[in-house]
Amino acid sequence: MLINKQIGFIGGGAMAESIIRGILHAELVMPSQIMVNDISCERLAYLNSTFAIATTPDSQEIIKQSDIVFLTVKPQVIANVIDTIAPLVPKTTIVVSVAAGVTIATLQSKLAEVPIIRVMPNTPVAVGEGISAMALGKYATKAISDPVAEVFASVGRVVTVSEDSMDAVTGLSGSGPAYAFVLIDALADAGVRVGLPRQTSILLAAQTLMGAAKMVLETNEHPAKLRDMVTSPGGTTIAGVHVLEQKGVRAALIDAVVAATERSREMGKR
């Protein structure tokens, strides 16, 4: 679906780099089909030497050259970016924003009748195991969104949600890697506490969480059922699960997602 499509990135930071790496690794496009804009000449030089892609310090050049434009900039600068490019964006260009908290309506007010897609990816896209939630604007049909979904599928998995779910997505999967890192760190500390070397503990903890997550995704079984499969009567696992329930770990994780969701809503109102 991306054959003969020119792809542009306004903002050449870590997210843009992850997406570029993913689509090139999946061979969805050739390097000659990609152009990146950034305010840092050093960053542009790095991206050019790493991926053999075109770069430019001029964001308007991205609009002139691209069929799909990814806005991979920080939320606090996106207003200036839109003001700069809006006069040049044709109605045939697909605009994809990954700026957290910036609504489709905000973008659409400056980009009339342009198909806009808002995406919330999370940081594991950097290793090809992210999850990206897409919300489609008024003019973004399924035929328009399919190539964008293909791009994000190259760095993980993709779901389509209504835009009013984006704050909840942010609270769960957007912030979720941080929760997982806390769990891995705590499990590794526990391993050290019971006598394991630090690096061995980190490896055991990280691989255990990754394996458990893969079982959920590949078996399509409910996590509670998979938990029951490893929880023998009177065994070690139920003893550990009992302590987790006593200490309120489940409630703490629920509260963390709720708090992050509410914070996302507050930020979106600014």
Coordinates of C-alpha atoms in Angstrom, one line a residue, residues 10-266:
I10 CA 8.5 16.8 10.6
G11 CA 10.6 16.2 13.7
G12 CA 13.5 13.8 13.6
G13 CA 13.6 12.6 17.2
A14 CA 13.5 9.1 18.7
M15 CA 9.9 8.4 17.6
A16 CA 10.6 9.3 14.0
E17 CA 13.8 7.2 14.0
S18 CA 12.0 4.2 15.4
I19 CA 9.3 4.4 12.7
I20 CA 11.8 4.9 10.0
R21 CA 13.8 1.9 11.2
G22 CA 10.7 -0.2 11.3
I23 CA 9.4 0.6 7.8
L24 CA 12.8 0.1 6.3
H25 CA 13.4 -3.2 8.1
A26 CA 10.0 -4.4 6.9
E27 CA 10.8 -3.2 3.4
L28 CA 7.6 -1.2 3.2
V29 CA 9.4 1.6 1.4
M30 CA 12.9 2.4 0.0
P31 CA 15.1 5.0 1.6
S32 CA 14.5 7.2 -1.4
Q33 CA 10.8 7.5 -0.4
I34 CA 11.6 9.1 3.0
M35 CA 12.4 12.7 3.9
V36 CA 12.9 14.1 7.4
N37 CA 12.9 17.6 8.7
D38 CA 14.4 18.8 12.0
I39 CA 15.8 22.0 13.5
S40 CA 19.0 20.2 14.4
C41 CA 21.5 19.9 11.5
E42 CA 23.4 17.3 13.6
R43 CA 20.3 15.2 13.9
L44 CA 19.6 15.4 10.2
A45 CA 23.2 14.4 9.4
Y46 CA 22.8 11.4 11.8
L47 CA 19.6 10.2 10.1
N48 CA 21.0 10.7 6.7
S49 CA 24.1 8.6 7.4
T50 CA 22.2 6.0 9.3
F51 CA 19.4 5.4 6.9
A52 CA 20.5 7.0 3.6
I53 CA 17.3 9.1 3.5
A54 CA 16.8 12.7 2.4
T55 CA 16.8 15.4 5.0
T56 CA 15.9 19.1 5.0
P57 CA 15.8 22.0 7.6
D58 CA 12.7 23.3 5.8
S59 CA 9.4 21.9 7.1
Q60 CA 7.5 23.3 4.1
E61 CA 9.7 21.2 1.8
I62 CA 8.3 18.1 3.5
I63 CA 4.8 19.1 2.5
K64 CA 5.8 19.7 -1.1
Q65 CA 7.5 16.3 -1.4
S66 CA 5.3 14.0 0.7
D67 CA 2.0 12.0 0.3
I68 CA 2.0 11.1 4.0
V69 CA 3.3 13.5 6.6
F70 CA 4.1 12.4 10.2
L71 CA 4.1 15.1 12.8
T72 CA 6.7 13.7 15.2
V73 CA 7.3 16.8 17.2
K74 CA 6.6 17.7 20.9
P75 CA 3.1 19.0 21.7
Q76 CA 4.4 22.3 22.8
V77 CA 5.7 23.2 19.3
I78 CA 3.1 21.6 17.1
A79 CA 1.0 24.9 16.9
N80 CA 4.0 26.7 15.3
V81 CA 4.6 23.8 13.0
I82 CA 1.0 23.7 11.8
D83 CA 0.9 27.5 11.2
T84 CA 4.0 27.1 9.1
I85 CA 2.8 24.2 6.9
A86 CA -1.0 24.8 6.8
P87 CA -1.0 27.1 3.7
L88 CA 0.8 24.4 1.7
V89 CA -1.0 21.2 2.7
P90 CA -3.2 19.8 -0.1
K91 CA -6.4 17.9 0.7
T92 CA -4.8 14.8 -0.8
T93 CA -2.0 14.7 1.8
I94 CA -2.5 12.4 4.9
V95 CA -1.4 14.1 8.1
V96 CA -0.5 11.8 11.0
S97 CA 0.1 13.3 14.5
V98 CA 1.8 11.6 17.4
A99 CA 1.7 14.7 19.6
A100 CA 0.2 13.7 22.9
G101 CA -2.9 15.7 23.9
V102 CA -3.3 17.5 20.6
T103 CA -6.8 16.8 19.3
I104 CA -7.9 16.1 15.8
A105 CA -10.2 19.1 16.0
T106 CA -7.2 21.4 16.9
L107 CA -5.4 20.2 13.8
Q108 CA -8.5 20.2 11.6
S109 CA -9.1 23.8 12.4
K110 CA -6.0 24.7 10.5
L111 CA -6.0 21.9 8.0
A112 CA -9.5 22.1 6.5
E113 CA -10.7 18.9 4.8
V114 CA -7.3 17.3 5.1
P115 CA -7.4 13.7 6.3
I116 CA -5.9 13.6 9.8
I117 CA -5.0 10.6 11.9
R118 CA -4.0 10.9 15.5
V119 CA -1.8 8.1 16.9
M120 CA -0.6 7.3 20.4
P121 CA 2.4 4.9 20.1
N122 CA 4.4 3.8 23.1
T123 CA 8.2 3.7 23.6
P124 CA 8.7 -0.1 22.8
V125 CA 8.2 0.9 19.1
A126 CA 12.0 1.5 19.5
V127 CA 12.5 -2.3 19.6
G128 CA 9.6 -3.3 17.3
E129 CA 7.3 -4.3 20.1
G130 CA 5.2 -1.2 20.6
I131 CA 1.4 -0.8 20.6
S132 CA -0.1 2.1 18.7
A133 CA -3.7 3.4 19.0
M134 CA -5.1 5.2 16.0
A135 CA -8.0 7.6 16.0
L136 CA -9.4 8.7 12.6
G137 CA -10.4 12.2 11.7
K138 CA -13.5 13.1 9.7
Y139 CA -11.8 12.8 6.3
A140 CA -9.7 9.7 7.1
T141 CA -11.4 6.8 5.6
K142 CA -10.3 3.2 6.1
A143 CA -8.6 3.2 2.7
I144 CA -6.6 6.3 3.8
S145 CA -5.8 4.8 7.3
D146 CA -4.7 1.4 6.1
P147 CA -1.2 2.5 4.9
V148 CA -0.7 4.4 8.2
A149 CA -1.7 1.2 10.1
E150 CA 0.8 -0.7 8.0
V151 CA 3.5 1.8 9.1
F152 CA 2.8 1.3 12.8
A153 CA 2.4 -2.4 12.4
S154 CA 6.1 -2.5 11.3
V155 CA 7.0 -1.4 14.9
G156 CA 4.5 -3.5 16.9
R157 CA 0.8 -3.8 16.9
V158 CA -2.0 -1.4 16.0
V159 CA -5.5 -0.8 17.3
T160 CA -8.1 1.7 16.1
V161 CA -10.1 3.5 18.8
S162 CA -12.4 6.5 19.0
E163 CA -10.6 9.7 19.9
D164 CA -12.4 10.0 23.2
S165 CA -10.5 6.9 24.3
M166 CA -7.1 8.4 23.7
D167 CA -6.6 9.6 27.3
A168 CA -7.3 6.1 28.5
V169 CA -4.9 4.7 25.9
T170 CA -2.3 7.2 27.2
G171 CA -2.9 6.1 30.8
L172 CA -2.7 2.4 30.0
S173 CA -0.3 1.7 27.1
G174 CA 1.3 5.1 26.7
S175 CA 2.5 5.2 30.3
G176 CA 2.4 1.4 30.7
P177 CA 6.1 0.7 29.9
A178 CA 7.0 2.7 33.0
Y179 CA 4.8 0.5 35.1
A180 CA 6.5 -2.5 33.6
F181 CA 10.0 -1.1 34.2
V182 CA 9.0 -0.6 37.9
L183 CA 7.9 -4.2 38.1
I184 CA 11.0 -5.5 36.5
D185 CA 13.2 -3.4 38.8
A186 CA 11.3 -4.6 41.8
L187 CA 11.5 -8.3 40.8
A188 CA 15.2 -7.9 40.1
D189 CA 15.7 -6.4 43.6
A190 CA 13.7 -9.4 45.0
G191 CA 16.1 -11.7 43.1
V192 CA 19.1 -10.0 44.7
R193 CA 17.4 -10.2 48.1
V194 CA 17.1 -14.0 47.8
G195 CA 20.7 -14.4 46.6
L196 CA 20.8 -14.0 42.9
P197 CA 23.4 -11.8 41.1
R198 CA 22.0 -8.5 39.9
Q199 CA 22.3 -9.1 36.1
T200 CA 20.9 -12.6 36.4
S201 CA 18.0 -11.2 38.4
I202 CA 17.3 -8.5 35.7
L203 CA 17.4 -11.0 32.9
L204 CA 15.1 -13.4 34.8
A205 CA 12.6 -10.6 35.6
A206 CA 12.6 -9.1 32.1
Q207 CA 12.3 -12.3 30.2
T208 CA 9.6 -13.6 32.6
L209 CA 7.4 -10.5 31.9
M210 CA 8.1 -10.7 28.2
G211 CA 7.2 -14.4 28.1
A212 CA 4.1 -13.9 30.1
A213 CA 2.9 -11.1 27.8
K214 CA 3.6 -13.2 24.7
M215 CA 1.5 -16.1 26.1
V216 CA -1.4 -13.7 26.6
L217 CA -1.1 -12.4 23.0
E218 CA -0.5 -15.7 21.3
T219 CA -2.9 -17.9 23.2
N220 CA -5.7 -15.3 23.4
E221 CA -6.5 -16.8 26.8
H222 CA -7.6 -14.5 29.7
P223 CA -4.7 -13.6 31.9
A224 CA -6.5 -15.1 34.9
K225 CA -6.8 -18.5 33.2
L226 CA -3.1 -18.4 32.4
R227 CA -2.3 -17.5 36.0
D228 CA -4.4 -20.4 37.2
M229 CA -2.4 -22.8 35.0
V230 CA 0.8 -21.9 36.9
T231 CA -0.8 -21.8 40.3
S232 CA -0.8 -25.2 41.9
P233 CA -2.7 -25.9 45.1
G234 CA -0.6 -25.2 48.1
G235 CA 2.4 -24.3 45.9
T236 CA 4.9 -21.6 45.7
T237 CA 3.1 -19.4 43.2
I238 CA -0.2 -19.1 45.1
A239 CA 1.9 -18.1 48.2
G240 CA 3.4 -15.3 46.1
V241 CA 0.1 -14.3 44.5
H242 CA -1.5 -14.1 48.0
V243 CA 1.2 -11.6 49.1
L244 CA 0.6 -9.5 46.0
E245 CA -3.1 -9.4 46.8
Q246 CA -2.5 -8.6 50.4
K247 CA -0.2 -5.7 49.5
G248 CA -2.7 -4.3 47.0
V249 CA -0.6 -4.6 43.9
R250 CA -3.6 -5.0 41.6
A251 CA -5.3 -2.0 43.1
A252 CA -2.1 0.1 42.8
L253 CA -1.8 -0.7 39.1
I254 CA -5.5 0.2 38.5
D255 CA -5.0 3.5 40.4
A256 CA -1.9 4.2 38.4
V257 CA -3.7 3.9 35.1
V258 CA -6.6 6.0 36.4
A259 CA -4.3 8.7 37.6
A260 CA -2.3 8.8 34.3
T261 CA -5.6 9.0 32.3
E262 CA -6.9 11.9 34.4
R263 CA -3.6 13.7 34.0
S264 CA -3.8 13.2 30.2
R265 CA -7.3 14.7 30.2
E266 CA -6.0 17.7 32.2

